[in-house]
Structure formats: structure tokens, C-alpha cells
Short mmCIF file of N, CA and C in Angstrom, two decimals:
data_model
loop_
_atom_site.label_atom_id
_atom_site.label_comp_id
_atom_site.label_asym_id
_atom_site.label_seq_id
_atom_site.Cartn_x
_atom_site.Cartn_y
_atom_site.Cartn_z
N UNK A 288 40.41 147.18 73.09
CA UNK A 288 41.19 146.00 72.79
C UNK A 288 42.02 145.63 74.01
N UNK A 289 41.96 144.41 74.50
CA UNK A 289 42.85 144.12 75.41
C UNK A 289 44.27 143.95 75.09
N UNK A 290 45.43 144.42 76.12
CA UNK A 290 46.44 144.72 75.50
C UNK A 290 47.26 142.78 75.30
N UNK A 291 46.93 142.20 76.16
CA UNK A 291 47.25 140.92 76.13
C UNK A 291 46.63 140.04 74.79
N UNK A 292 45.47 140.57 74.97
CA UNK A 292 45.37 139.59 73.46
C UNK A 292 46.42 139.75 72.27
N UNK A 293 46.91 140.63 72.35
CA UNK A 293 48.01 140.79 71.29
C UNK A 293 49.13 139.54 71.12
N UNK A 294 49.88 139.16 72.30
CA UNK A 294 50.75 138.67 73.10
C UNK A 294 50.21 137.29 72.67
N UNK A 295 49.46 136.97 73.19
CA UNK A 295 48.48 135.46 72.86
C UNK A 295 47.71 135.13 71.76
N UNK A 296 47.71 135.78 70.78
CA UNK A 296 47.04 135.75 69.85
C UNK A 296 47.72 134.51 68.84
N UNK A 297 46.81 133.35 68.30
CA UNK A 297 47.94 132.11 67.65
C UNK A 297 48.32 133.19 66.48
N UNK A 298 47.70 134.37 65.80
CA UNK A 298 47.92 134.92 64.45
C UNK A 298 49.49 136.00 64.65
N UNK A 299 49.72 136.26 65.62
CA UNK A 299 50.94 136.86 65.86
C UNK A 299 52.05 136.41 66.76
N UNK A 300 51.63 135.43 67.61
CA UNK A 300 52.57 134.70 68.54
C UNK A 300 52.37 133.11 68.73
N UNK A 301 53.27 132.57 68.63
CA UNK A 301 53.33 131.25 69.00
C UNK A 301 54.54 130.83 70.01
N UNK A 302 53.65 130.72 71.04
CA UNK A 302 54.66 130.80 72.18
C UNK A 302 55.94 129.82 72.15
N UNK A 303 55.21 128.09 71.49
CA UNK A 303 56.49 127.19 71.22
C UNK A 303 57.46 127.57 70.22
N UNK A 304 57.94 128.47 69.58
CA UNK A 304 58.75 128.88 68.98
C UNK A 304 60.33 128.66 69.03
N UNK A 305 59.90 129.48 70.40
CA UNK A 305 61.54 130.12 70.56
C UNK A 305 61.79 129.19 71.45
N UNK A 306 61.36 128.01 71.57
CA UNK A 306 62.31 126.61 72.17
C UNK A 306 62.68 125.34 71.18
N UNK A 307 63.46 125.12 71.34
CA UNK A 307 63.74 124.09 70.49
C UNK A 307 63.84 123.07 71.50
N UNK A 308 63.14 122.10 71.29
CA UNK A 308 62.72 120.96 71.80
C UNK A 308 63.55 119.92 71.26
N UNK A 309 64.04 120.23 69.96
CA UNK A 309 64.99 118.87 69.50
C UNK A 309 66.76 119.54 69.61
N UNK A 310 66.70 120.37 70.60
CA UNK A 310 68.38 120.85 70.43
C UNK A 310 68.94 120.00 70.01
N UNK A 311 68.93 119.16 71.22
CA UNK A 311 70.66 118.08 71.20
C UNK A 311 70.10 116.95 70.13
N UNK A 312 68.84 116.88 69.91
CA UNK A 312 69.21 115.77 68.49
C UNK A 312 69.58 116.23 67.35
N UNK A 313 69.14 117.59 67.02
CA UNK A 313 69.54 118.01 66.08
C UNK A 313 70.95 118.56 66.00
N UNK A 314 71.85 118.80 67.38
CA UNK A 314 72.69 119.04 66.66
C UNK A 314 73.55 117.68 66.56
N UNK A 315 73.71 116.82 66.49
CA UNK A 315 74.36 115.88 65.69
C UNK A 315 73.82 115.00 64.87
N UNK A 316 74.55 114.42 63.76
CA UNK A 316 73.90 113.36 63.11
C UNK A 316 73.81 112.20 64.48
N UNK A 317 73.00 111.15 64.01
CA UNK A 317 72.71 110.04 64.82
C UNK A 317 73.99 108.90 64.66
N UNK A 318 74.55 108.68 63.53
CA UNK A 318 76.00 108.32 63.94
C UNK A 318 77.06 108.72 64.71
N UNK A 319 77.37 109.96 64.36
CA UNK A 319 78.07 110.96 65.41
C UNK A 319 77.93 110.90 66.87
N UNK A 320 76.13 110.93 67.28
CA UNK A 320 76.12 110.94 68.18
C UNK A 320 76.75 109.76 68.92
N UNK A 321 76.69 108.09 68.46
CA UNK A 321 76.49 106.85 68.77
C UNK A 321 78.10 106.50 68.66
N UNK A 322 78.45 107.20 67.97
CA UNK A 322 80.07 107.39 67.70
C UNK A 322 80.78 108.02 69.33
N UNK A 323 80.07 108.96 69.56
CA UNK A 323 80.48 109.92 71.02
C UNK A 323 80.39 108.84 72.18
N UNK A 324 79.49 108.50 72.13
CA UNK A 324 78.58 107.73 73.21
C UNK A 324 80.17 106.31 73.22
N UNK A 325 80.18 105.92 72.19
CA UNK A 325 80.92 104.48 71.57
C UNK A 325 82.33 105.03 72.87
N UNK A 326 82.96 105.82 72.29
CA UNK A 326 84.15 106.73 72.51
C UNK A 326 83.77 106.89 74.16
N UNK A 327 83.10 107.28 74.88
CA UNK A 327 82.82 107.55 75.79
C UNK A 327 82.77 106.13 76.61
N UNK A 328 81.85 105.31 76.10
CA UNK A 328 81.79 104.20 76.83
C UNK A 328 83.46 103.38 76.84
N UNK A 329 84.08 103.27 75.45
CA UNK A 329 85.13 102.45 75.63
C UNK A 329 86.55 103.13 76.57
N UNK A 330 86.18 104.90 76.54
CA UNK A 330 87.18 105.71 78.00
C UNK A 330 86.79 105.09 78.94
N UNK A 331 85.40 104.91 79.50
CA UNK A 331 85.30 104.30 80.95
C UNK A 331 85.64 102.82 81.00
N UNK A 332 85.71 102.02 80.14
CA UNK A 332 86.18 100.69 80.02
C UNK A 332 87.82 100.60 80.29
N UNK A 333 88.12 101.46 79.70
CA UNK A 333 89.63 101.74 79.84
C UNK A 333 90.08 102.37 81.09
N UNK A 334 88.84 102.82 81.66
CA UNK A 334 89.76 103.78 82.99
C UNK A 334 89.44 102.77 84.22
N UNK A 335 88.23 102.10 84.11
CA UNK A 335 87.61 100.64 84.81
C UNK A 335 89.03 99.65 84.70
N UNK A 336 89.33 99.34 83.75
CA UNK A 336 90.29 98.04 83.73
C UNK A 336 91.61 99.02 84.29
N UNK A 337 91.90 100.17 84.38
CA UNK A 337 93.21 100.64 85.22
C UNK A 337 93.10 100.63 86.34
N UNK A 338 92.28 100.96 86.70
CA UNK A 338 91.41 101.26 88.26
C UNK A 338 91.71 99.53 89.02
N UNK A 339 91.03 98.50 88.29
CA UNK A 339 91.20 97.48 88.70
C UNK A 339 92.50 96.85 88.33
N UNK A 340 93.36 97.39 87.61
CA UNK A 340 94.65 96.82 87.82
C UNK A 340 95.16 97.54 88.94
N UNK A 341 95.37 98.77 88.97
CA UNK A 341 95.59 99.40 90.59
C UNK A 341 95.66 98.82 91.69
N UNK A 342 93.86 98.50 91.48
CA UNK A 342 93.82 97.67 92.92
C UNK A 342 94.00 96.58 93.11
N UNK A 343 94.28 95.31 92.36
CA UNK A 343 95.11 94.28 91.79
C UNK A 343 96.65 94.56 92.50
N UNK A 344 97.36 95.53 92.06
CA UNK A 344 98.81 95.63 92.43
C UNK A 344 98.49 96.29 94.53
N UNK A 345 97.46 96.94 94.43
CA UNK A 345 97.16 97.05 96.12
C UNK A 345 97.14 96.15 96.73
N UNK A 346 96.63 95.40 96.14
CA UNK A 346 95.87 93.95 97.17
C UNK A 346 97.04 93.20 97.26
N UNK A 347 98.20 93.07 96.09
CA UNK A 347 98.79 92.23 96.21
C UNK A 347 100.45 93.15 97.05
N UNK A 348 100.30 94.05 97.07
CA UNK A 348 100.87 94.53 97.92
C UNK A 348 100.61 94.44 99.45
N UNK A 349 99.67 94.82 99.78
CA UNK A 349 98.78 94.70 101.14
C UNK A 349 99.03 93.05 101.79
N UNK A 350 99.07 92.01 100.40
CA UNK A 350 99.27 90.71 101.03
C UNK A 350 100.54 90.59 100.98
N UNK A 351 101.68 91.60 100.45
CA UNK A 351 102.75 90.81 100.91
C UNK A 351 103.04 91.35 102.05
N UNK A 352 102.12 92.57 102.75
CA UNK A 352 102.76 93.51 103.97
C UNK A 352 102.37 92.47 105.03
N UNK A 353 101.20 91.95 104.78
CA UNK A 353 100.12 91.36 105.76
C UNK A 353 101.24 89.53 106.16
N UNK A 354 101.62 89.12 104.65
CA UNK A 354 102.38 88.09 105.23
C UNK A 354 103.92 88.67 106.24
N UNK A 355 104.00 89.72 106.16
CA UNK A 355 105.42 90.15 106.42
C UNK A 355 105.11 90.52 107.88
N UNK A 356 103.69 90.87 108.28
CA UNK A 356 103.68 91.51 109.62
C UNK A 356 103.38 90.05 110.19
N UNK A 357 102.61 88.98 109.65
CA UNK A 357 102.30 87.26 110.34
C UNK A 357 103.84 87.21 110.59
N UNK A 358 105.10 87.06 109.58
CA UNK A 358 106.61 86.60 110.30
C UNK A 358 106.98 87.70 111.11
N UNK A 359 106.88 88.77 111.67
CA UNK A 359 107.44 89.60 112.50
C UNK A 359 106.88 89.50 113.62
N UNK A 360 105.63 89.00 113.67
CA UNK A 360 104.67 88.67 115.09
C UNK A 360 104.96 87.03 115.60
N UNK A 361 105.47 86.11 114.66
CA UNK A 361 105.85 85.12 114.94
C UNK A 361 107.30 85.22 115.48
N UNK A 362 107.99 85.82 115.16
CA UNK A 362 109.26 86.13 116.11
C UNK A 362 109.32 87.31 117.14
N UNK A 363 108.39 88.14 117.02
CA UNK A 363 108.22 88.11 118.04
C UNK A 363 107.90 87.88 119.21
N UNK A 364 107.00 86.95 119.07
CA UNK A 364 106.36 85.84 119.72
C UNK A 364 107.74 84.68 120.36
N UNK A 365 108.70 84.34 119.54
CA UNK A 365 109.81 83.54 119.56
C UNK A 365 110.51 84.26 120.61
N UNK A 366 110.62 85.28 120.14
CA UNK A 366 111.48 86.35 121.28
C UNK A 366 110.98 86.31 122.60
N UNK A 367 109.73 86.82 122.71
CA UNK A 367 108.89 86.88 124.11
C UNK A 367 109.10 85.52 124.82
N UNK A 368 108.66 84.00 124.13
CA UNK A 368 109.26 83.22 124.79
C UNK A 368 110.37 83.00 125.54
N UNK A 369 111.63 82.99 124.44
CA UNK A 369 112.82 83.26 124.88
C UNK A 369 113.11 84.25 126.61
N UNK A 370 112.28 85.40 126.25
CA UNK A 370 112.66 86.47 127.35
C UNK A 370 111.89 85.95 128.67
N UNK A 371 110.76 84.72 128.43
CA UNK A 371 110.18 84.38 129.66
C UNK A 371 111.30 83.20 130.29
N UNK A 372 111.47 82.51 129.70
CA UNK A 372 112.65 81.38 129.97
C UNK A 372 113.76 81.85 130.45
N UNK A 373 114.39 82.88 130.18
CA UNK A 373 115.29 83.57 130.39
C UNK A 373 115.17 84.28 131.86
N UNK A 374 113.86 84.94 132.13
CA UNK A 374 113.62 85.72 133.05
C UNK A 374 113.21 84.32 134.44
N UNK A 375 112.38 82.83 133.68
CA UNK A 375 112.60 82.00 134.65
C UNK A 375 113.55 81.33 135.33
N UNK A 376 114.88 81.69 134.46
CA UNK A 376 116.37 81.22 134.91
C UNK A 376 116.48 81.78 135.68
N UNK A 377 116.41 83.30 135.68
CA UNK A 377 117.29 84.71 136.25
C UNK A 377 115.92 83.92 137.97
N UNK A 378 114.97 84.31 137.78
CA UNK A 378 114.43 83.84 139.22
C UNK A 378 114.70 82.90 140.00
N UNK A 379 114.98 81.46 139.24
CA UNK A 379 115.50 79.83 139.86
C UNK A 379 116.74 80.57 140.28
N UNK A 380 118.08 80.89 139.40
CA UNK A 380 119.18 81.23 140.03
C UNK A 380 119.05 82.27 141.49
N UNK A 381 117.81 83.49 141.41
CA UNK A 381 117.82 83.84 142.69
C UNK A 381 117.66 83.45 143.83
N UNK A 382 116.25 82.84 143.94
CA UNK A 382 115.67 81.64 144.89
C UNK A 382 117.03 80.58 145.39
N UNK A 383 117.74 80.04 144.47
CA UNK A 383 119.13 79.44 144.78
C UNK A 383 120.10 80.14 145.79
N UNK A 384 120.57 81.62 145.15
CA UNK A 384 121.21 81.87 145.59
C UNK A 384 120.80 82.69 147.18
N UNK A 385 119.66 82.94 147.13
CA UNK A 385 119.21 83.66 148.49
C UNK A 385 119.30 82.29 149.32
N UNK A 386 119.01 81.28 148.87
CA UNK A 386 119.01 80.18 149.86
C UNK A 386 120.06 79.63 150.51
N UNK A 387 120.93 79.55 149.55
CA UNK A 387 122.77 79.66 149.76
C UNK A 387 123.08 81.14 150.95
N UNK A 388 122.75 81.79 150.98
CA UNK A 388 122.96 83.02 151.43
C UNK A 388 122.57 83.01 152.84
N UNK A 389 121.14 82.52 152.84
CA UNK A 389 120.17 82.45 154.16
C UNK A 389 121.20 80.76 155.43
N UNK A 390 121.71 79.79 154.38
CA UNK A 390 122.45 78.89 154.77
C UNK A 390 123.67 79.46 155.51
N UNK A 391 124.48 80.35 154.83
CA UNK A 391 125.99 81.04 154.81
C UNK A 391 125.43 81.51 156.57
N UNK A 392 125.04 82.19 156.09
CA UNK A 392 124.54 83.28 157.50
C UNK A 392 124.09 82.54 158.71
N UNK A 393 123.33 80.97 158.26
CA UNK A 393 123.29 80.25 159.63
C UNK A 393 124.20 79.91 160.15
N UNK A 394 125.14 79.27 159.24
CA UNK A 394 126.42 78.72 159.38
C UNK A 394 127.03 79.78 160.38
N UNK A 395 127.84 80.72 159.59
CA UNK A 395 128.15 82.10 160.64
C UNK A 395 127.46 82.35 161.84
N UNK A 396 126.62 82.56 161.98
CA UNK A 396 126.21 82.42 163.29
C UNK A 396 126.42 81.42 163.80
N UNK A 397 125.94 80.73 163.98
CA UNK A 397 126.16 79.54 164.80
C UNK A 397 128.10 79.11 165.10
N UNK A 398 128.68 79.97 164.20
CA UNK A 398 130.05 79.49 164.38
C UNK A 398 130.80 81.19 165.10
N UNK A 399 129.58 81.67 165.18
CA UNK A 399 130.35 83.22 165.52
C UNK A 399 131.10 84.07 164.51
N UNK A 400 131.06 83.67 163.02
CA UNK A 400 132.28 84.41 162.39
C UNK A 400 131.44 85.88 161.77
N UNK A 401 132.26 86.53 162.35
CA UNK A 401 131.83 88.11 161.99
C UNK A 401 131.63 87.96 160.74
N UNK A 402 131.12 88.99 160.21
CA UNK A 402 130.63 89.11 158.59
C UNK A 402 130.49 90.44 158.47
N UNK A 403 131.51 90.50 157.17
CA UNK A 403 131.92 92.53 156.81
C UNK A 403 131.44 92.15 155.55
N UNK A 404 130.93 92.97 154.43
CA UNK A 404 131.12 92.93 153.06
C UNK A 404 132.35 93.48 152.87
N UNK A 405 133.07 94.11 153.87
CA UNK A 405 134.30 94.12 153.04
C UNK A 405 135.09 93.58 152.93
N UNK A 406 135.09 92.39 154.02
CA UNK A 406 136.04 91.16 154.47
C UNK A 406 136.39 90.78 152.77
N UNK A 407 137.99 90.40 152.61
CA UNK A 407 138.25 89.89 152.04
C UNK A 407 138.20 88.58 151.79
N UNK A 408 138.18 87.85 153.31
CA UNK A 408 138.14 86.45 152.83
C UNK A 408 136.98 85.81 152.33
N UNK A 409 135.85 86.24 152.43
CA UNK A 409 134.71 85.82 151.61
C UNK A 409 134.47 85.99 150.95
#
């Protein structure tokens, strides 16, 4: 006798047995199940519409940062102007005054008058 035929034999073994093929339907009723499923779907509906209120309050955060950094770049921008105008004064007044200076010094010469920086009278 072969010892395998024992094992395989349909009169003593049936190999589909010991699986259950309908686990998960059987273990719930079909309402229950559709009930789970229901419950399940309306959590992700609920965690979907938080999620997008979230990012709703992001966005509208983000646009008030985004308008807030447009007015801080616009004055700064105001500023930078300012500091070029400012810095074109400070140059006109030099150019002026070196020219005044370069004048002084012809003058003096030509008239002989010594020149000290420490002279008081100038």
C-alpha cells in the first residue's frame, strides 16, 4: 500500500476542509457588514472635510503673510529710494564743497595766505 494514498484518498481526506473560503462573509451578517463599511466611509468624510478646513485656515493664513510681506517690500522699496536721494544729496553737497575748497586754496595762493588747520581765523 502506498503510504500517500492514505493522505489523498477523497474517502479519508478532503484537503478543502480546513479552509474556509467564506471567513469574512460569514463572520458578519450582510447588514452589519454594510453598516461597518457606512461608519467607515462617513469617518473618512469627516476627517476629509477637517483636513480641508485646515487647509482652508492655511491658505488663508499664508495669504495674509503673503499680503503682509507685498507691504514690507513696498516700504522697503520706499526706504531704499529715500536712502538713494539722500546718498545723491550727501554726493552734490560734496562735489560743492570740494569745489569751494579747490577755489579757497586758489585764492590763498595766489594771495600768499598761509593755511594751518589750526588757524583760527578760518
Amino acid at each position: 500500500m502506498n503510504p500517500y494514498q492514505y493522505y489523498y484518498s477523497p474517502q479519508h481526506f478532503d484537503p478543502y476542509t480546513q479552509y474556509d473560503y467564506h471567513y469574512y462573509g460569514q463572520q458578519q451578517e450582510p447588514n452589519d457588514r454594510q453598516q461597518g463599511l457606512e461608519r467607515r466611509v462617513n469617518q473618512l468624510e469627516r476627517q476629509s472635510q477637517q483636513q480641508k478646513a485646515e487647509l482652508d485656515r492655511q491658505n488663508k493664513e499664508l495669504a495674509r503673510q503673503n499680503r503682509e510681506i507685498t507691504r514690507l517690500n513696498r516700504e522697503i522699496g520706499r526706504i531704499n529710494d529715500e536712502i538713494q536721494r539722500l546718498n545723491q544729496n550727501d554726493e552734490r553737497h560734496t562735489r560743492r564743497l570740494n569745489r569751494l575748497n579747490q577755489r579757497l586754496r586758489t585764492v590763498e595762493n595766489r594771495l600768499n595766505i598761509p593755511f594751518s588747520a589750526t588757524d583760527g581765523d578760518f
